C-alpha cells in the first residue's frame, strides 16, 4: 500500500487483475493486530451495543529533516494517507466487519522541503542520515533541498457500513499529525449504544479496555484463541505480513479464503485518499453583518 499513486491507476490495476482472473493481495496489514481481532470479537458479541462512532488519533513528532526520498513525493507513493491512514482504515473495517462508503477531509503539508543526503539505502535507517537543526542553521549553504508535495498531517471523516449498525453508517474520524507531538497517547476507539472500546497505540498495538455505559473502564485480557491462530512472531509488522502471506497462500492452494484484502480494497482506499487530498468545499463564515 498504497496500491497506486492515483485512483485511476488503482482502478486499472484492480480491473485488469479481475479480468485476468488472478488472485491479488493488498498489504494494509495492521488489521491483523491481535488487539483488532479482540475488538472485532467484542463488537460481534454486542459488548458496545450498536456501533456509532470511531476515533483514530495519533501524533508522531517525526523529524522534519528526514532525508528527501520517496515518502516526500506523492508520485512515488509518499504521504501519510497512503502509508499511515491505510493501516488504520483496514483496522476499523476489520473490527466492524464493514466497508467505507463515503469520505471527506483535508490534508496539511507543513514540510515544504527536505534535505538531499547521500547514502540512504534502507528506509528504516533514513533518520540516521538526517542533519541536525544546528548543522543546517550553522551552514545553510552546505545543503541541497528537495521539494516536498506529500501530506504530513490529515483529518479524514468516513462513513462505515457494517452489519452491526442497522440505523445508519458508523461515523469514523481519523486524526493524524506527523510532525507535532501529542500530550496524550495515540489510540483507536470504538463507541456504541451500550459502551466503548479503547485500544492504546496508533495501530492498536497495546492494551484493550472496555467500558459499559454504566460501568468503569476495565482492561480486557488477550484471548489465547486469538494468539494461537496468528504466527508466533513478536514483531508486529513481521507477524502481520506473515499472516497476510499465510492467508494468501492458503487461498491460492485451495484451503479457503479468510477474507484478506485485495486490489479491490486498494482501489477503495485510493478513492478515499484522492478525495481527501482534493479537499473539502469550505464555506466562508461571515465576519460582519
PDB file of C-alpha atoms in Angstrom:
ATOM      1  CA  UNK A   1       0.000   0.000   0.000  1.00  0.00           C
ATOM      2  CA  UNK A   2      -0.800   2.361  -1.414  1.00  0.00           C
ATOM      3  CA  UNK A   3      -1.811   0.264  -4.387  1.00  0.00           C
ATOM      4  CA  UNK A   4      -1.065   3.146  -6.776  1.00  0.00           C
ATOM      5  CA  UNK A   5      -0.449   6.886  -6.801  1.00  0.00           C
ATOM      6  CA  UNK A   6      -3.862   7.785  -8.223  1.00  0.00           C
ATOM      7  CA  UNK A   7      -7.360   6.378  -8.150  1.00  0.00           C
ATOM      8  CA  UNK A   8      -7.300   5.937 -11.942  1.00  0.00           C
ATOM      9  CA  UNK A   9      -4.223   3.714 -11.768  1.00  0.00           C
ATOM     10  CA  UNK A  10      -5.558   1.800  -8.766  1.00  0.00           C
ATOM     11  CA  UNK A  11      -8.824   1.110 -10.570  1.00  0.00           C
ATOM     12  CA  UNK A  12      -6.994  -0.068 -13.681  1.00  0.00           C
ATOM     13  CA  UNK A  13      -4.850  -2.465 -11.649  1.00  0.00           C
ATOM     14  CA  UNK A  14      -7.937  -3.853  -9.939  1.00  0.00           C
ATOM     15  CA  UNK A  15      -9.922  -4.262 -13.162  1.00  0.00           C
ATOM     16  CA  UNK A  16      -7.043  -5.842 -15.077  1.00  0.00           C
ATOM     17  CA  UNK A  17      -6.390  -8.350 -12.311  1.00  0.00           C
ATOM     18  CA  UNK A  18     -10.082  -9.204 -12.171  1.00  0.00           C
ATOM     19  CA  UNK A  19     -10.289  -9.632 -15.932  1.00  0.00           C
ATOM     20  CA  UNK A  20      -7.196 -11.858 -15.873  1.00  0.00           C
ATOM     21  CA  UNK A  21      -8.700 -13.993 -13.134  1.00  0.00           C
ATOM     22  CA  UNK A  22      -5.641 -13.734 -10.895  1.00  0.00           C
ATOM     23  CA  UNK A  23      -5.666 -13.531  -7.115  1.00  0.00           C
ATOM     24  CA  UNK A  24      -4.269 -10.370  -5.535  1.00  0.00           C
ATOM     25  CA  UNK A  25      -3.360  -9.249  -2.025  1.00  0.00           C
ATOM     26  CA  UNK A  26      -3.139  -5.739  -0.595  1.00  0.00           C
ATOM     27  CA  UNK A  27      -0.927  -5.149   2.428  1.00  0.00           C
ATOM     28  CA  UNK A  28      -2.703  -2.734   4.757  1.00  0.00           C
ATOM     29  CA  UNK A  29      -1.617  -5.376   7.201  1.00  0.00           C
ATOM     30  CA  UNK A  30      -2.064  -3.913  10.682  1.00  0.00           C
ATOM     31  CA  UNK A  31      -5.625  -5.185  10.506  1.00  0.00           C
ATOM     32  CA  UNK A  32      -4.043  -8.404  11.799  1.00  0.00           C
ATOM     33  CA  UNK A  33      -3.135  -6.937  15.175  1.00  0.00           C
ATOM     34  CA  UNK A  34      -4.322  -9.316  17.945  1.00  0.00           C
ATOM     35  CA  UNK A  35      -5.993  -6.322  19.590  1.00  0.00           C
ATOM     36  CA  UNK A  36      -8.008  -5.692  16.423  1.00  0.00           C
ATOM     37  CA  UNK A  37      -9.191  -9.305  16.470  1.00  0.00           C
ATOM     38  CA  UNK A  38     -10.161  -8.928  20.135  1.00  0.00           C
ATOM     39  CA  UNK A  39     -12.104  -5.740  19.446  1.00  0.00           C
ATOM     40  CA  UNK A  40     -13.787  -7.440  16.484  1.00  0.00           C
ATOM     41  CA  UNK A  41     -14.963 -10.265  18.747  1.00  0.00           C
ATOM     42  CA  UNK A  42     -16.193  -7.819  21.394  1.00  0.00           C
ATOM     43  CA  UNK A  43     -18.209  -5.885  18.816  1.00  0.00           C
ATOM     44  CA  UNK A  44     -19.661  -9.107  17.413  1.00  0.00           C
ATOM     45  CA  UNK A  45     -20.609 -10.217  20.945  1.00  0.00           C
ATOM     46  CA  UNK A  46     -22.512  -6.961  21.488  1.00  0.00           C
ATOM     47  CA  UNK A  47     -20.162  -5.562  24.128  1.00  0.00           C
ATOM     48  CA  UNK A  48     -20.757  -1.970  22.975  1.00  0.00           C
ATOM     49  CA  UNK A  49     -24.239  -2.453  21.533  1.00  0.00           C
ATOM     50  CA  UNK A  50     -24.804  -0.827  18.172  1.00  0.00           C
ATOM     51  CA  UNK A  51     -21.569   0.817  16.956  1.00  0.00           C
ATOM     52  CA  UNK A  52     -21.938   4.552  16.454  1.00  0.00           C
ATOM     53  CA  UNK A  53     -18.556   6.241  16.219  1.00  0.00           C
ATOM     54  CA  UNK A  54     -14.836   5.525  15.798  1.00  0.00           C
ATOM     55  CA  UNK A  55     -11.805   7.665  16.613  1.00  0.00           C
ATOM     56  CA  UNK A  56      -8.241   7.070  15.435  1.00  0.00           C
ATOM     57  CA  UNK A  57      -5.890   9.710  16.866  1.00  0.00           C
ATOM     58  CA  UNK A  58      -2.104   9.847  16.587  1.00  0.00           C
ATOM     59  CA  UNK A  59       0.791  12.310  16.742  1.00  0.00           C
ATOM     60  CA  UNK A  60       4.198  11.066  15.552  1.00  0.00           C
ATOM     61  CA  UNK A  61       6.510  14.067  16.057  1.00  0.00           C
ATOM     62  CA  UNK A  62       8.642  12.982  13.102  1.00  0.00           C
ATOM     63  CA  UNK A  63      11.959  14.654  12.378  1.00  0.00           C
ATOM     64  CA  UNK A  64      11.330  17.362   9.721  1.00  0.00           C
ATOM     65  CA  UNK A  65      14.914  16.901   8.494  1.00  0.00           C
ATOM     66  CA  UNK A  66      14.496  13.265   7.450  1.00  0.00           C
ATOM     67  CA  UNK A  67      16.449  12.947   4.166  1.00  0.00           C
ATOM     68  CA  UNK A  68      14.486  13.547   0.980  1.00  0.00           C
ATOM     69  CA  UNK A  69      13.092  10.376  -0.558  1.00  0.00           C
ATOM     70  CA  UNK A  70      10.015   8.631  -1.894  1.00  0.00           C
ATOM     71  CA  UNK A  71       7.945   9.421   1.210  1.00  0.00           C
ATOM     72  CA  UNK A  72       8.159  13.118   0.344  1.00  0.00           C
ATOM     73  CA  UNK A  73       6.609  12.730  -3.109  1.00  0.00           C
ATOM     74  CA  UNK A  74       3.030  11.758  -3.949  1.00  0.00           C
ATOM     75  CA  UNK A  75       4.067  10.494  -7.391  1.00  0.00           C
ATOM     76  CA  UNK A  76       6.348   7.968  -5.666  1.00  0.00           C
ATOM     77  CA  UNK A  77       3.729   6.693  -3.226  1.00  0.00           C
ATOM     78  CA  UNK A  78       4.583   9.036  -0.366  1.00  0.00           C
ATOM     79  CA  UNK A  79       2.299  10.831   2.053  1.00  0.00           C
ATOM     80  CA  UNK A  80       0.773   9.961   5.400  1.00  0.00           C
ATOM     81  CA  UNK A  81      -2.533   8.947   3.822  1.00  0.00           C
ATOM     82  CA  UNK A  82      -1.043   6.156   1.756  1.00  0.00           C
ATOM     83  CA  UNK A  83       1.352   4.936   4.418  1.00  0.00           C
ATOM     84  CA  UNK A  84      -0.435   5.542   7.720  1.00  0.00           C
ATOM     85  CA  UNK A  85      -4.138   6.026   7.105  1.00  0.00           C
ATOM     86  CA  UNK A  86      -4.470   2.840   5.051  1.00  0.00           C
ATOM     87  CA  UNK A  87      -3.429   0.718   8.043  1.00  0.00           C
ATOM     88  CA  UNK A  88      -5.905   2.480  10.312  1.00  0.00           C
ATOM     89  CA  UNK A  89      -8.778   2.217   7.858  1.00  0.00           C
ATOM     90  CA  UNK A  90      -8.104  -1.504   7.495  1.00  0.00           C
ATOM     91  CA  UNK A  91      -8.162  -1.892  11.298  1.00  0.00           C
ATOM     92  CA  UNK A  92     -11.509  -0.104  11.555  1.00  0.00           C
ATOM     93  CA  UNK A  93     -13.196  -2.016   8.730  1.00  0.00           C
ATOM     94  CA  UNK A  94     -11.861  -5.296  10.124  1.00  0.00           C
ATOM     95  CA  UNK A  95     -13.176  -4.629  13.636  1.00  0.00           C
ATOM     96  CA  UNK A  96     -16.570  -3.549  12.308  1.00  0.00           C
ATOM     97  CA  UNK A  97     -16.712  -6.144   9.519  1.00  0.00           C
ATOM     98  CA  UNK A  98     -17.601  -3.225   7.285  1.00  0.00           C
ATOM     99  CA  UNK A  99     -16.689  -1.126   4.269  1.00  0.00           C
ATOM    100  CA  UNK A 100     -16.110   2.586   3.832  1.00  0.00           C
ATOM    101  CA  UNK A 101     -18.945   4.067   1.759  1.00  0.00           C
ATOM    102  CA  UNK A 102     -18.288   7.823   1.960  1.00  0.00           C
ATOM    103  CA  UNK A 103     -15.393  10.100   2.856  1.00  0.00           C
ATOM    104  CA  UNK A 104     -14.206  13.675   3.087  1.00  0.00           C
ATOM    105  CA  UNK A 105     -11.395  15.524   4.794  1.00  0.00           C
ATOM    106  CA  UNK A 106      -8.292  17.632   4.336  1.00  0.00           C
ATOM    107  CA  UNK A 107      -4.525  17.378   4.490  1.00  0.00           C
ATOM    108  CA  UNK A 108      -1.697  19.646   5.597  1.00  0.00           C
ATOM    109  CA  UNK A 109       1.805  19.779   4.142  1.00  0.00           C
ATOM    110  CA  UNK A 110       3.949  21.637   6.671  1.00  0.00           C
ATOM    111  CA  UNK A 111       7.243  20.264   5.354  1.00  0.00           C
ATOM    112  CA  UNK A 112       7.832  22.240   2.130  1.00  0.00           C
ATOM    113  CA  UNK A 113      11.356  20.888   1.605  1.00  0.00           C
ATOM    114  CA  UNK A 114      13.688  18.167   2.856  1.00  0.00           C
ATOM    115  CA  UNK A 115      17.486  17.840   2.750  1.00  0.00           C
ATOM    116  CA  UNK A 116      19.008  15.757  -0.018  1.00  0.00           C
ATOM    117  CA  UNK A 117      21.515  13.419   1.640  1.00  0.00           C
ATOM    118  CA  UNK A 118      23.556  10.653   0.021  1.00  0.00           C
ATOM    119  CA  UNK A 119      23.984   7.167   1.405  1.00  0.00           C
ATOM    120  CA  UNK A 120      20.394   6.314   2.321  1.00  0.00           C
ATOM    121  CA  UNK A 121      19.532   2.853   1.004  1.00  0.00           C
ATOM    122  CA  UNK A 122      17.254   1.489   3.734  1.00  0.00           C
ATOM    123  CA  UNK A 123      14.061   3.383   4.560  1.00  0.00           C
ATOM    124  CA  UNK A 124      14.175   2.055   8.121  1.00  0.00           C
ATOM    125  CA  UNK A 125      17.509   3.783   8.832  1.00  0.00           C
ATOM    126  CA  UNK A 126      16.908   7.045   6.977  1.00  0.00           C
ATOM    127  CA  UNK A 127      16.859   9.133  10.151  1.00  0.00           C
ATOM    128  CA  UNK A 128      20.447   8.083  10.878  1.00  0.00           C
ATOM    129  CA  UNK A 129      21.441  10.301   7.948  1.00  0.00           C
ATOM    130  CA  UNK A 130      19.360  13.338   8.936  1.00  0.00           C
ATOM    131  CA  UNK A 131      21.298  16.524   9.709  1.00  0.00           C
ATOM    132  CA  UNK A 132      20.643  18.268  12.999  1.00  0.00           C
ATOM    133  CA  UNK A 133      18.861  21.589  13.147  1.00  0.00           C
ATOM    134  CA  UNK A 134      22.115  23.162  14.352  1.00  0.00           C
ATOM    135  CA  UNK A 135      24.038  21.794  11.355  1.00  0.00           C
ATOM    136  CA  UNK A 136      21.507  23.268   8.953  1.00  0.00           C
ATOM    137  CA  UNK A 137      21.371  26.652  10.679  1.00  0.00           C
ATOM    138  CA  UNK A 138      25.154  26.998  11.061  1.00  0.00           C
ATOM    139  CA  UNK A 139      25.997  26.073   7.467  1.00  0.00           C
ATOM    140  CA  UNK A 140      22.876  26.599   5.315  1.00  0.00           C
ATOM    141  CA  UNK A 141      24.789  26.712   2.013  1.00  0.00           C
ATOM    142  CA  UNK A 142      26.049  23.168   2.524  1.00  0.00           C
ATOM    143  CA  UNK A 143      22.648  21.589   1.948  1.00  0.00           C
ATOM    144  CA  UNK A 144      20.608  20.897  -1.156  1.00  0.00           C
ATOM    145  CA  UNK A 145      16.862  20.579  -0.767  1.00  0.00           C
ATOM    146  CA  UNK A 146      14.121  18.592  -2.465  1.00  0.00           C
ATOM    147  CA  UNK A 147      10.602  19.953  -2.899  1.00  0.00           C
ATOM    148  CA  UNK A 148       8.010  18.080  -0.840  1.00  0.00           C
ATOM    149  CA  UNK A 149       4.417  17.708  -2.043  1.00  0.00           C
ATOM    150  CA  UNK A 150       3.204  14.859   0.175  1.00  0.00           C
ATOM    151  CA  UNK A 151       0.961  15.467   3.175  1.00  0.00           C
ATOM    152  CA  UNK A 152       2.279  15.086   6.722  1.00  0.00           C
ATOM    153  CA  UNK A 153      -0.990  15.544   8.576  1.00  0.00           C
ATOM    154  CA  UNK A 154      -4.568  14.635   7.743  1.00  0.00           C
ATOM    155  CA  UNK A 155      -8.111  14.741   9.015  1.00  0.00           C
ATOM    156  CA  UNK A 156     -10.428  12.169   7.446  1.00  0.00           C
ATOM    157  CA  UNK A 157     -14.132  11.677   8.083  1.00  0.00           C
ATOM    158  CA  UNK A 158     -15.657   8.451   6.812  1.00  0.00           C
ATOM    159  CA  UNK A 159     -18.894   6.532   6.968  1.00  0.00           C
ATOM    160  CA  UNK A 160     -18.525   2.802   7.546  1.00  0.00           C
ATOM    161  CA  UNK A 161     -21.326   0.446   6.542  1.00  0.00           C
ATOM    162  CA  UNK A 162     -21.449  -2.526   8.910  1.00  0.00           C
ATOM    163  CA  UNK A 163     -23.978  -5.257   9.708  1.00  0.00           C
ATOM    164  CA  UNK A 164     -23.650  -4.278  13.373  1.00  0.00           C
ATOM    165  CA  UNK A 165     -25.234  -0.842  12.808  1.00  0.00           C
ATOM    166  CA  UNK A 166     -28.750  -1.013  11.420  1.00  0.00           C
ATOM    167  CA  UNK A 167     -29.928   2.606  11.534  1.00  0.00           C
ATOM    168  CA  UNK A 168     -27.092   4.418   9.790  1.00  0.00           C
ATOM    169  CA  UNK A 169     -23.404   4.001   8.929  1.00  0.00           C
ATOM    170  CA  UNK A 170     -20.787   4.350  11.651  1.00  0.00           C
ATOM    171  CA  UNK A 171     -19.033   7.736  11.750  1.00  0.00           C
ATOM    172  CA  UNK A 172     -15.249   7.323  11.843  1.00  0.00           C
ATOM    173  CA  UNK A 173     -12.732  10.148  12.251  1.00  0.00           C
ATOM    174  CA  UNK A 174      -9.025   9.709  11.576  1.00  0.00           C
ATOM    175  CA  UNK A 175      -6.836  12.498  13.016  1.00  0.00           C
ATOM    176  CA  UNK A 176      -3.112  12.232  12.414  1.00  0.00           C
ATOM    177  CA  UNK A 177      -0.299  14.754  12.818  1.00  0.00           C
ATOM    178  CA  UNK A 178       3.039  13.594  11.518  1.00  0.00           C
ATOM    179  CA  UNK A 179       5.230  16.472  12.653  1.00  0.00           C
ATOM    180  CA  UNK A 180       3.918  17.517  16.069  1.00  0.00           C
ATOM    181  CA  UNK A 181       3.960  15.817  19.488  1.00  0.00           C
ATOM    182  CA  UNK A 182       0.824  14.726  21.294  1.00  0.00           C
ATOM    183  CA  UNK A 183       0.200  15.199  25.013  1.00  0.00           C
ATOM    184  CA  UNK A 184      -1.893  12.039  25.279  1.00  0.00           C
ATOM    185  CA  UNK A 185      -1.048   8.609  23.901  1.00  0.00           C
ATOM    186  CA  UNK A 186      -2.183   7.532  20.440  1.00  0.00           C
ATOM    187  CA  UNK A 187      -5.299   5.368  20.341  1.00  0.00           C
ATOM    188  CA  UNK A 188      -8.089   3.707  18.388  1.00  0.00           C
ATOM    189  CA  UNK A 189     -11.568   3.775  19.959  1.00  0.00           C
ATOM    190  CA  UNK A 190     -14.992   2.378  19.130  1.00  0.00           C
ATOM    191  CA  UNK A 191     -18.144   3.845  20.677  1.00  0.00           C
ATOM    192  CA  UNK A 192     -21.609   2.324  20.697  1.00  0.00           C
ATOM    193  CA  UNK A 193     -25.047   2.474  22.258  1.00  0.00           C
ATOM    194  CA  UNK A 194     -24.004   0.309  25.227  1.00  0.00           C
ATOM    195  CA  UNK A 195     -20.334   1.071  25.762  1.00  0.00           C
ATOM    196  CA  UNK A 196     -16.896   1.765  24.302  1.00  0.00           C
ATOM    197  CA  UNK A 197     -13.655   0.007  23.390  1.00  0.00           C
ATOM    198  CA  UNK A 198     -10.345   1.867  23.734  1.00  0.00           C
ATOM    199  CA  UNK A 199      -7.165   0.398  22.232  1.00  0.00           C
ATOM    200  CA  UNK A 200      -3.860   2.067  23.042  1.00  0.00           C
ATOM    201  CA  UNK A 201      -1.433   2.672  20.182  1.00  0.00           C
ATOM    202  CA  UNK A 202      -1.781   4.311  16.788  1.00  0.00           C
ATOM    203  CA  UNK A 203      -2.113   0.902  15.134  1.00  0.00           C
ATOM    204  CA  UNK A 204      -3.932  -0.799  18.022  1.00  0.00           C
ATOM    205  CA  UNK A 205      -0.728  -2.340  19.370  1.00  0.00           C
ATOM    206  CA  UNK A 206      -1.300  -2.178  23.124  1.00  0.00           C
ATOM    207  CA  UNK A 207      -3.943  -2.670  25.803  1.00  0.00           C
ATOM    208  CA  UNK A 208      -7.640  -3.084  25.079  1.00  0.00           C
ATOM    209  CA  UNK A 209     -10.046  -1.517  27.573  1.00  0.00           C
ATOM    210  CA  UNK A 210     -13.831  -1.839  27.677  1.00  0.00           C
ATOM    211  CA  UNK A 211     -16.458   0.230  29.430  1.00  0.00           C
ATOM    212  CA  UNK A 212     -20.227  -0.121  29.518  1.00  0.00           C
ATOM    213  CA  UNK A 213     -22.399   2.975  29.663  1.00  0.00           C
ATOM    214  CA  UNK A 214     -22.986   2.402  33.388  1.00  0.00           C
ATOM    215  CA  UNK A 215     -19.662   0.848  34.425  1.00  0.00           C
ATOM    216  CA  UNK A 216     -15.962   1.629  34.664  1.00  0.00           C
ATOM    217  CA  UNK A 217     -13.087   1.089  32.295  1.00  0.00           C
ATOM    218  CA  UNK A 218     -11.513  -2.362  32.609  1.00  0.00           C
ATOM    219  CA  UNK A 219      -8.710  -3.989  30.646  1.00  0.00           C
ATOM    220  CA  UNK A 220      -9.773  -6.956  28.527  1.00  0.00           C
ATOM    221  CA  UNK A 221      -7.247  -9.826  28.595  1.00  0.00           C
ATOM    222  CA  UNK A 222      -5.996 -11.083  25.267  1.00  0.00           C
ATOM    223  CA  UNK A 223      -7.686 -14.345  24.293  1.00  0.00           C
ATOM    224  CA  UNK A 224      -5.479 -17.367  23.737  1.00  0.00           C
ATOM    225  CA  UNK A 225      -7.649 -18.438  20.815  1.00  0.00           C
ATOM    226  CA  UNK A 226      -6.581 -15.263  19.005  1.00  0.00           C
ATOM    227  CA  UNK A 227      -2.845 -15.502  19.618  1.00  0.00           C
ATOM    228  CA  UNK A 228      -2.828 -19.226  18.842  1.00  0.00           C
ATOM    229  CA  UNK A 229      -4.317 -18.518  15.420  1.00  0.00           C
ATOM    230  CA  UNK A 230      -1.625 -15.967  14.499  1.00  0.00           C
ATOM    231  CA  UNK A 231       2.065 -16.525  13.711  1.00  0.00           C
ATOM    232  CA  UNK A 232       4.268 -16.758  16.804  1.00  0.00           C
ATOM    233  CA  UNK A 233       6.304 -13.660  15.935  1.00  0.00           C
ATOM    234  CA  UNK A 234       6.946 -10.838  18.398  1.00  0.00           C
ATOM    235  CA  UNK A 235       7.460  -8.019  15.895  1.00  0.00           C
ATOM    236  CA  UNK A 236       4.074  -6.591  14.911  1.00  0.00           C
ATOM    237  CA  UNK A 237       4.941  -5.718  11.315  1.00  0.00           C
ATOM    238  CA  UNK A 238       6.586  -9.078  10.621  1.00  0.00           C
ATOM    239  CA  UNK A 239       3.762 -11.051  12.241  1.00  0.00           C
ATOM    240  CA  UNK A 240       1.098  -9.146  10.302  1.00  0.00           C
ATOM    241  CA  UNK A 241       2.896  -9.584   6.978  1.00  0.00           C
ATOM    242  CA  UNK A 242       3.286 -13.289   7.715  1.00  0.00           C
ATOM    243  CA  UNK A 243      -0.411 -13.672   8.472  1.00  0.00           C
ATOM    244  CA  UNK A 244      -1.320 -11.961   5.204  1.00  0.00           C
ATOM    245  CA  UNK A 245       1.053 -14.244   3.301  1.00  0.00           C
ATOM    246  CA  UNK A 246      -0.397 -17.274   5.091  1.00  0.00           C
ATOM    247  CA  UNK A 247      -3.962 -16.354   4.108  1.00  0.00           C
ATOM    248  CA  UNK A 248      -2.961 -15.535   0.541  1.00  0.00           C
ATOM    249  CA  UNK A 249      -1.124 -18.831   0.041  1.00  0.00           C
ATOM    250  CA  UNK A 250      -3.963 -20.789   1.662  1.00  0.00           C
ATOM    251  CA  UNK A 251      -6.385 -19.299  -0.857  1.00  0.00           C
ATOM    252  CA  UNK A 252      -4.069 -19.946  -3.800  1.00  0.00           C
ATOM    253  CA  UNK A 253      -3.652 -23.574  -2.744  1.00  0.00           C
ATOM    254  CA  UNK A 254      -7.395 -24.091  -2.271  1.00  0.00           C
ATOM    255  CA  UNK A 255      -7.622 -24.120   1.525  1.00  0.00           C
ATOM    256  CA  UNK A 256     -10.159 -21.297   1.679  1.00  0.00           C
ATOM    257  CA  UNK A 257     -10.312 -17.507   1.679  1.00  0.00           C
ATOM    258  CA  UNK A 258     -10.091 -15.953   5.145  1.00  0.00           C
ATOM    259  CA  UNK A 259     -11.030 -12.502   3.859  1.00  0.00           C
ATOM    260  CA  UNK A 260      -7.627 -10.919   3.234  1.00  0.00           C
ATOM    261  CA  UNK A 261      -7.552  -7.556   1.467  1.00  0.00           C
ATOM    262  CA  UNK A 262      -7.178  -7.479  -2.324  1.00  0.00           C
ATOM    263  CA  UNK A 263      -6.603  -4.946  -5.095  1.00  0.00           C
ATOM    264  CA  UNK A 264     -10.290  -4.074  -4.789  1.00  0.00           C
ATOM    265  CA  UNK A 265      -9.608  -2.795  -1.279  1.00  0.00           C
ATOM    266  CA  UNK A 266      -6.562  -0.914  -2.530  1.00  0.00           C
ATOM    267  CA  UNK A 267      -8.740   0.811  -5.129  1.00  0.00           C
ATOM    268  CA  UNK A 268     -11.328   1.696  -2.468  1.00  0.00           C
ATOM    269  CA  UNK A 269      -8.623   3.072  -0.175  1.00  0.00           C
ATOM    270  CA  UNK A 270      -7.200   5.145  -3.027  1.00  0.00           C
ATOM    271  CA  UNK A 271     -10.633   6.639  -3.669  1.00  0.00           C
ATOM    272  CA  UNK A 272     -10.646   7.885  -0.090  1.00  0.00           C
ATOM    273  CA  UNK A 273      -7.078   9.179  -0.372  1.00  0.00           C
ATOM    274  CA  UNK A 274      -7.735  11.137  -3.561  1.00  0.00           C
ATOM    275  CA  UNK A 275     -10.995  12.508  -2.164  1.00  0.00           C
ATOM    276  CA  UNK A 276      -9.253  13.800   0.949  1.00  0.00           C
ATOM    277  CA  UNK A 277      -6.332  15.255  -0.989  1.00  0.00           C
ATOM    278  CA  UNK A 278      -8.791  17.137  -3.179  1.00  0.00           C
ATOM    279  CA  UNK A 279     -10.054  18.807  -0.006  1.00  0.00           C
ATOM    280  CA  UNK A 280     -13.458  19.921   1.243  1.00  0.00           C
ATOM    281  CA  UNK A 281     -15.629  22.677  -0.137  1.00  0.00           C
ATOM    282  CA  UNK A 282     -15.054  25.245   2.576  1.00  0.00           C
ATOM    283  CA  UNK A 283     -17.904  27.570   3.493  1.00  0.00           C
ATOM    284  CA  UNK A 284     -16.695  31.056   4.382  1.00  0.00           C
ATOM    285  CA  UNK A 285     -18.062  32.394   7.670  1.00  0.00           C
ATOM    286  CA  UNK A 286     -19.260  35.994   7.606  1.00  0.00           C
ATOM    287  CA  UNK A 287     -17.314  38.300   9.924  1.00  0.00           C
ATOM    288  CA  UNK A 288     -19.531  41.354   9.664  1.00  0.00           C
ATOM    289  CA  UNK A 289     -23.282  41.842   9.485  1.00  0.00           C
TER     290      UNK A 289
END
